[in-house]
Amino acid sequence: MSADEADEIRGATLGTAPVPLSVLDLVTVGAGSTAGDALRTSVALAKFTEARGFHRYWVAEHHSMPGVASSSPAVILAHLAAHTDRIRLGSGGVMLPNHAPLVIAEQFGTLEAMAPGRVDLGLGRAPGTDGATAAALRRSETLNEGADDFPQQLAELIRFLDDDFPDGHPYRRIHAIPGPVQATSPGGVQSPHRPPVWLLGSSGFSARLAGMLGLPFAFAHHFSAQNTIPALDLYRQTFRPSAVLDEPYALIGVSALATDDPREAGRQTRAMALNMLRLRTGRPGLFPDPAEAEQHEFSPMEEEFITSWTANIVHGTADEVRSGLDDLQKRTGADELMLVSHAHRGELRLRSYELIADAYGLPTA
């Protein structure tokens, strides 16, 4: 496959971008705005990035976080499918231990029926929240139970997606609908296609599993930058060709914010770091106004966290962000960059993607 060709996993490299560019959306809710405002921004952003040639648009499952309105990826993706035509839509990701595999197979089978051939199923093993919320989601006091069983849950989910439980299996007569079984029913014309499965990770566990299964891999560089290169190396070293991929394919999530005024990029980035500081210390809230971050009195330890966190955010002018993204891609060898732009206001997020698209000369229609 040449560099300018795309399939449902490998994206097309457009303009002067080093690799395909994609979007990760946490449906950020800023102080003074509503979840409805954030979702309207997501629709506008999906339509804009589709028009500019971004390859895929993923939403991430999070819970009990006031500043993140993406607790139900399948619902949001269905909404985005109604407003787009070409861009790939997917989960980045669904936290599989929070759900019964059959439920996820049904949800994404439904999405595939809504948007044939352009749905991705990205799966993670973390809870996407704190321990108490995870226990409420899983109706279990044993938090690690789901994570420890992730390979078994994954295998079960893929069986449901393919409808190929072996004879004698207790789930042999259970079918995810919509799904392949409909093609075998009298008069059935169901497409055999199903969403491609991706594994997500921020450490080596999913990197190794994705490699062993020959699946595409997405790494959360945006919050685990110190593990990026080791995890990608592990994925490539353990990769075994499969019916899905003949060679490794890895994308990385990158925090990137371009603004017309570089000072504004710094203000927004510091507000993002304050938001993360509050989350890490058990005080999650709405994405703060940058003025609040400027007025906040940080302790020396908090200031150290802020400095460390912002160091991994590619921010500044469009040229500065382009240069930072190019350097990151060279250092990691990532096959795709998935950009997540955090800002207090939706219009700043939209402008960031516009500036990045223009910097790389992506299509304008």
Coordinates of C-alpha atoms in Angstrom, one line a residue, residues 5 104 106 145 156 176 205 250 256 357:
E5 CA -3.7 5.2 0.1
I104 CA -20.6 -3.7 23.4
E106 CA -24.6 -5.0 20.1
E145 CA -11.4 -8.3 38.5
E156 CA -15.5 -13.2 24.1
A176 CA -25.2 -10.0 18.9
F205 CA 0.1 -4.8 28.9
A250 CA 0.3 2.2 16.0
A256 CA -1.9 19.7 20.9
A357 CA -4.8 21.7 9.1

